[in-house]
Amino acid sequence: MHPEQIQTLIEQGLPGARAEVSGPDGVHFEARVICAAFAGQLPLARHRMVYAALGELMGGAIHALSLKTLTPEEAARA
């Protein structure tokens, strides 16, 4: 699996999201996801939203995914 594929799936599954995904070995990935829908959500809920966008790939083609989830306001401050 390529990082670009994961980026596309996240952005399609979370309308308005921007994702940056890296993962040189093809099974372990890191993603930074910025999405307005994260506002008011706890980190676990945000992660679940991303996992839902990836569906069955989690635990399969995507062995591990490290997430940093931010609202646009949080990203602007970072």
JSON list of C-alpha atoms in Angstrom, two decimals:
[
{"chain": "A", "resi": 1, "resn": "MET", "atom": "CA", "xyz": [0.00, 0.00, 0.00]},
{"chain": "A", "resi": 2, "resn": "HIS", "atom": "CA", "xyz": [1.26, 3.46, -0.85]},
{"chain": "A", "resi": 3, "resn": "PRO", "atom": "CA", "xyz": [0.92, 6.52, 1.38]},
{"chain": "A", "resi": 4, "resn": "GLU", "atom": "CA", "xyz": [-0.84, 8.37, -1.45]},
{"chain": "A", "resi": 5, "resn": "GLN", "atom": "CA", "xyz": [-3.60, 5.73, -1.49]},
{"chain": "A", "resi": 6, "resn": "ILE", "atom": "CA", "xyz": [-4.17, 6.13, 2.25]},
{"chain": "A", "resi": 7, "resn": "GLN", "atom": "CA", "xyz": [-4.19, 9.92, 1.88]},
{"chain": "A", "resi": 8, "resn": "THR", "atom": "CA", "xyz": [-6.87, 9.68, -0.82]},
{"chain": "A", "resi": 9, "resn": "LEU", "atom": "CA", "xyz": [-9.03, 7.31, 1.23]},
{"chain": "A", "resi": 10, "resn": "ILE", "atom": "CA", "xyz": [-8.86, 9.55, 4.30]},
{"chain": "A", "resi": 11, "resn": "GLU", "atom": "CA", "xyz": [-9.68, 12.68, 2.31]},
{"chain": "A", "resi": 12, "resn": "GLN", "atom": "CA", "xyz": [-12.59, 10.95, 0.55]},
{"chain": "A", "resi": 13, "resn": "GLY", "atom": "CA", "xyz": [-13.92, 9.49, 3.80]},
{"chain": "A", "resi": 14, "resn": "LEU", "atom": "CA", "xyz": [-13.68, 12.77, 5.71]},
{"chain": "A", "resi": 15, "resn": "PRO", "atom": "CA", "xyz": [-14.98, 15.54, 3.42]},
{"chain": "A", "resi": 16, "resn": "GLY", "atom": "CA", "xyz": [-12.90, 18.68, 3.69]},
{"chain": "A", "resi": 17, "resn": "ALA", "atom": "CA", "xyz": [-9.99, 16.87, 5.37]},
{"chain": "A", "resi": 18, "resn": "ARG", "atom": "CA", "xyz": [-6.37, 17.32, 4.41]},
{"chain": "A", "resi": 19, "resn": "ALA", "atom": "CA", "xyz": [-4.05, 14.40, 5.08]},
{"chain": "A", "resi": 20, "resn": "GLU", "atom": "CA", "xyz": [-0.29, 13.99, 4.94]},
{"chain": "A", "resi": 21, "resn": "VAL", "atom": "CA", "xyz": [0.76, 10.34, 5.03]},
{"chain": "A", "resi": 22, "resn": "SER", "atom": "CA", "xyz": [4.20, 8.75, 5.10]},
{"chain": "A", "resi": 23, "resn": "GLY", "atom": "CA", "xyz": [5.33, 5.16, 5.41]},
{"chain": "A", "resi": 24, "resn": "PRO", "atom": "CA", "xyz": [8.45, 3.94, 3.64]},
{"chain": "A", "resi": 25, "resn": "ASP", "atom": "CA", "xyz": [7.92, 0.22, 4.34]},
{"chain": "A", "resi": 26, "resn": "GLY", "atom": "CA", "xyz": [4.38, -0.04, 2.94]},
{"chain": "A", "resi": 27, "resn": "VAL", "atom": "CA", "xyz": [2.73, -1.42, 6.12]},
{"chain": "A", "resi": 28, "resn": "HIS", "atom": "CA", "xyz": [3.58, 1.05, 8.91]},
{"chain": "A", "resi": 29, "resn": "PHE", "atom": "CA", "xyz": [2.32, 4.59, 8.35]},
{"chain": "A", "resi": 30, "resn": "GLU", "atom": "CA", "xyz": [2.14, 7.99, 9.99]},
{"chain": "A", "resi": 31, "resn": "ALA", "atom": "CA", "xyz": [-0.61, 10.45, 9.16]},
{"chain": "A", "resi": 32, "resn": "ARG", "atom": "CA", "xyz": [-1.34, 14.05, 10.04]},
{"chain": "A", "resi": 33, "resn": "VAL", "atom": "CA", "xyz": [-5.01, 14.74, 9.38]},
{"chain": "A", "resi": 34, "resn": "ILE", "atom": "CA", "xyz": [-6.59, 18.19, 9.56]},
{"chain": "A", "resi": 35, "resn": "CYS", "atom": "CA", "xyz": [-10.37, 18.26, 9.53]},
{"chain": "A", "resi": 36, "resn": "ALA", "atom": "CA", "xyz": [-13.02, 20.69, 10.78]},
{"chain": "A", "resi": 37, "resn": "ALA", "atom": "CA", "xyz": [-15.21, 17.71, 11.75]},
{"chain": "A", "resi": 38, "resn": "PHE", "atom": "CA", "xyz": [-12.75, 16.99, 14.57]},
{"chain": "A", "resi": 39, "resn": "ALA", "atom": "CA", "xyz": [-13.94, 20.07, 16.49]},
{"chain": "A", "resi": 40, "resn": "GLY", "atom": "CA", "xyz": [-15.32, 19.11, 19.89]},
{"chain": "A", "resi": 41, "resn": "GLN", "atom": "CA", "xyz": [-14.17, 15.48, 19.51]},
{"chain": "A", "resi": 42, "resn": "LEU", "atom": "CA", "xyz": [-11.78, 13.71, 21.89]},
{"chain": "A", "resi": 43, "resn": "PRO", "atom": "CA", "xyz": [-8.65, 12.17, 20.35]},
{"chain": "A", "resi": 44, "resn": "LEU", "atom": "CA", "xyz": [-10.10, 8.64, 20.45]},
{"chain": "A", "resi": 45, "resn": "ALA", "atom": "CA", "xyz": [-13.21, 9.76, 18.55]},
{"chain": "A", "resi": 46, "resn": "ARG", "atom": "CA", "xyz": [-11.03, 11.53, 15.98]},
{"chain": "A", "resi": 47, "resn": "HIS", "atom": "CA", "xyz": [-8.98, 8.39, 15.46]},
{"chain": "A", "resi": 48, "resn": "ARG", "atom": "CA", "xyz": [-12.12, 6.31, 15.05]},
{"chain": "A", "resi": 49, "resn": "MET", "atom": "CA", "xyz": [-13.29, 8.71, 12.34]},
{"chain": "A", "resi": 50, "resn": "VAL", "atom": "CA", "xyz": [-10.06, 8.16, 10.42]},
{"chain": "A", "resi": 51, "resn": "TYR", "atom": "CA", "xyz": [-10.21, 4.38, 10.95]},
{"chain": "A", "resi": 52, "resn": "ALA", "atom": "CA", "xyz": [-13.80, 4.37, 9.64]},
{"chain": "A", "resi": 53, "resn": "ALA", "atom": "CA", "xyz": [-12.59, 6.13, 6.48]},
{"chain": "A", "resi": 54, "resn": "LEU", "atom": "CA", "xyz": [-10.01, 3.37, 5.97]},
{"chain": "A", "resi": 55, "resn": "GLY", "atom": "CA", "xyz": [-12.41, 0.53, 6.72]},
{"chain": "A", "resi": 56, "resn": "GLU", "atom": "CA", "xyz": [-11.13, -3.04, 6.40]},
{"chain": "A", "resi": 57, "resn": "LEU", "atom": "CA", "xyz": [-7.63, -1.92, 5.43]},
{"chain": "A", "resi": 58, "resn": "MET", "atom": "CA", "xyz": [-6.88, -1.29, 9.11]},
{"chain": "A", "resi": 59, "resn": "GLY", "atom": "CA", "xyz": [-5.22, -4.37, 10.54]},
{"chain": "A", "resi": 60, "resn": "GLY", "atom": "CA", "xyz": [-4.83, -5.79, 7.06]},
{"chain": "A", "resi": 61, "resn": "ALA", "atom": "CA", "xyz": [-2.97, -3.88, 4.37]},
{"chain": "A", "resi": 62, "resn": "ILE", "atom": "CA", "xyz": [-2.31, -1.17, 6.96]},
{"chain": "A", "resi": 63, "resn": "HIS", "atom": "CA", "xyz": [-0.58, -2.94, 9.82]},
{"chain": "A", "resi": 64, "resn": "ALA", "atom": "CA", "xyz": [0.01, 0.18, 11.92]},
{"chain": "A", "resi": 65, "resn": "LEU", "atom": "CA", "xyz": [-1.06, 3.81, 11.63]},
{"chain": "A", "resi": 66, "resn": "SER", "atom": "CA", "xyz": [0.23, 6.56, 13.90]},
{"chain": "A", "resi": 67, "resn": "LEU", "atom": "CA", "xyz": [-2.18, 9.49, 13.85]},
{"chain": "A", "resi": 68, "resn": "LYS", "atom": "CA", "xyz": [-1.99, 13.18, 14.63]},
{"chain": "A", "resi": 69, "resn": "THR", "atom": "CA", "xyz": [-5.48, 14.64, 14.26]},
{"chain": "A", "resi": 70, "resn": "LEU", "atom": "CA", "xyz": [-6.08, 18.39, 14.33]},
{"chain": "A", "resi": 71, "resn": "THR", "atom": "CA", "xyz": [-8.80, 20.91, 13.62]},
{"chain": "A", "resi": 72, "resn": "PRO", "atom": "CA", "xyz": [-7.79, 23.71, 11.21]},
{"chain": "A", "resi": 73, "resn": "GLU", "atom": "CA", "xyz": [-7.51, 26.06, 14.21]},
{"chain": "A", "resi": 74, "resn": "GLU", "atom": "CA", "xyz": [-5.21, 23.65, 16.07]},
{"chain": "A", "resi": 75, "resn": "ALA", "atom": "CA", "xyz": [-3.09, 23.21, 12.95]},
{"chain": "A", "resi": 76, "resn": "ALA", "atom": "CA", "xyz": [-2.75, 26.99, 12.56]},
{"chain": "A", "resi": 77, "resn": "ARG", "atom": "CA", "xyz": [-1.43, 27.26, 16.13]},
{"chain": "A", "resi": 78, "resn": "ALA", "atom": "CA", "xyz": [1.05, 24.37, 15.73]}
]
